[in-house]
Coordinates of C-alpha atoms in Angstrom, one line a residue:
X3 CA -13.6 6.2 15.3
X4 CA -15.9 9.5 15.9
X5 CA -16.9 10.5 19.3
X6 CA -20.6 11.1 20.1
X7 CA -19.8 14.0 22.8
X8 CA -17.1 16.1 23.5
X9 CA -14.5 14.3 25.5
X10 CA -12.1 15.9 28.4
X11 CA -8.8 16.9 26.8
X12 CA -5.9 18.5 27.8
X13 CA -6.6 21.2 24.6
X14 CA -8.9 23.9 25.1
X15 CA -12.3 23.1 23.7
X16 CA -15.0 26.0 22.5
X17 CA -17.6 25.9 20.8
X18 CA -17.4 28.5 17.6
X19 CA -20.3 27.9 15.7
X20 CA -23.6 25.6 15.5
X21 CA -26.4 25.0 13.1
X22 CA -24.5 25.7 10.2
X23 CA -23.7 23.6 7.0
X24 CA -20.4 21.5 7.5
X25 CA -18.5 19.3 4.9
X26 CA -17.5 15.9 5.9
X27 CA -15.2 13.9 3.6
X28 CA -16.9 15.5 0.9
X29 CA -20.3 15.7 1.9
X30 CA -22.1 18.8 3.0
X31 CA -24.4 18.1 5.8
X32 CA -26.9 20.7 6.6
X33 CA -29.0 21.6 9.9
X34 CA -32.1 19.5 9.6
X35 CA -30.7 16.7 7.5
X36 CA -31.3 13.0 8.5
X37 CA -28.3 11.2 9.0
X38 CA -28.5 7.5 8.7
X39 CA -25.6 5.0 9.4
X40 CA -24.8 1.4 9.5
X41 CA -21.7 -0.9 9.2
X42 CA -21.3 0.3 5.5
X43 CA -21.2 4.0 6.2
X44 CA -23.5 6.9 6.7
X45 CA -25.5 9.0 4.2
X46 CA -27.0 12.6 4.5
X47 CA -30.7 13.0 3.3
X48 CA -31.5 16.5 2.9
X49 CA -34.5 17.7 4.8
X50 CA -36.1 19.0 1.5
X51 CA -36.8 15.2 0.5
X52 CA -37.7 13.9 3.7
X53 CA -41.3 14.1 2.8
X54 CA -40.7 12.1 -0.6
X55 CA -39.0 9.5 1.2
X56 CA -41.9 7.0 1.9
X57 CA -42.9 6.9 -1.9
X58 CA -39.4 6.3 -2.9
X59 CA -38.5 3.5 -0.2
X60 CA -42.1 2.0 -1.5
X61 CA -41.0 2.0 -4.9
X62 CA -37.4 0.5 -4.2
X63 CA -39.2 -2.5 -2.4
X64 CA -41.7 -3.2 -5.0
X65 CA -38.6 -3.3 -7.6
X66 CA -36.8 -5.7 -5.0
X67 CA -39.7 -7.7 -4.3
X68 CA -40.2 -8.4 -8.2
X69 CA -36.6 -9.5 -8.4
X70 CA -36.6 -11.7 -5.2
X71 CA -39.9 -13.2 -6.8
X72 CA -38.3 -14.0 -9.9
X73 CA -35.1 -15.6 -8.3
X74 CA -37.4 -17.8 -5.7
X75 CA -39.6 -18.8 -8.6
X76 CA -39.9 -22.4 -9.7
X77 CA -39.1 -21.3 -13.5
X78 CA -35.7 -19.1 -12.4
X79 CA -33.3 -19.0 -15.1
X80 CA -30.4 -16.6 -15.3
X81 CA -31.6 -15.3 -18.7
X82 CA -35.0 -14.5 -17.2
X83 CA -33.2 -12.7 -14.4
X84 CA -31.1 -10.6 -16.8
X85 CA -34.2 -9.6 -18.4
X86 CA -35.9 -8.2 -15.5
X87 CA -32.5 -6.4 -14.6
X88 CA -32.4 -4.7 -18.1
X89 CA -35.8 -3.7 -18.1
X90 CA -35.4 -2.2 -14.8
X91 CA -31.7 -0.5 -15.0
X92 CA -31.1 -0.8 -18.9
X93 CA -28.1 -2.1 -20.4

């Protein structure tokens, strides 16, 4: 588990640098990036794309709503769902 603060230790701990890009598990995190975490993991959202998030989220939600509506419809069929998924994601 990762700590959220510095912990008391017998070792000598001192700050070397702050507000610099770091690499964690192969992912570069820069100052100002947004970190979003849940039980599945953590993602880093670059600060340069934060303004674009509301439109991107709305697009994903609209696509998910279409799929959910098909699944909830009275005339649901696996083929209809496959068609919708092919239209959205190809294949």
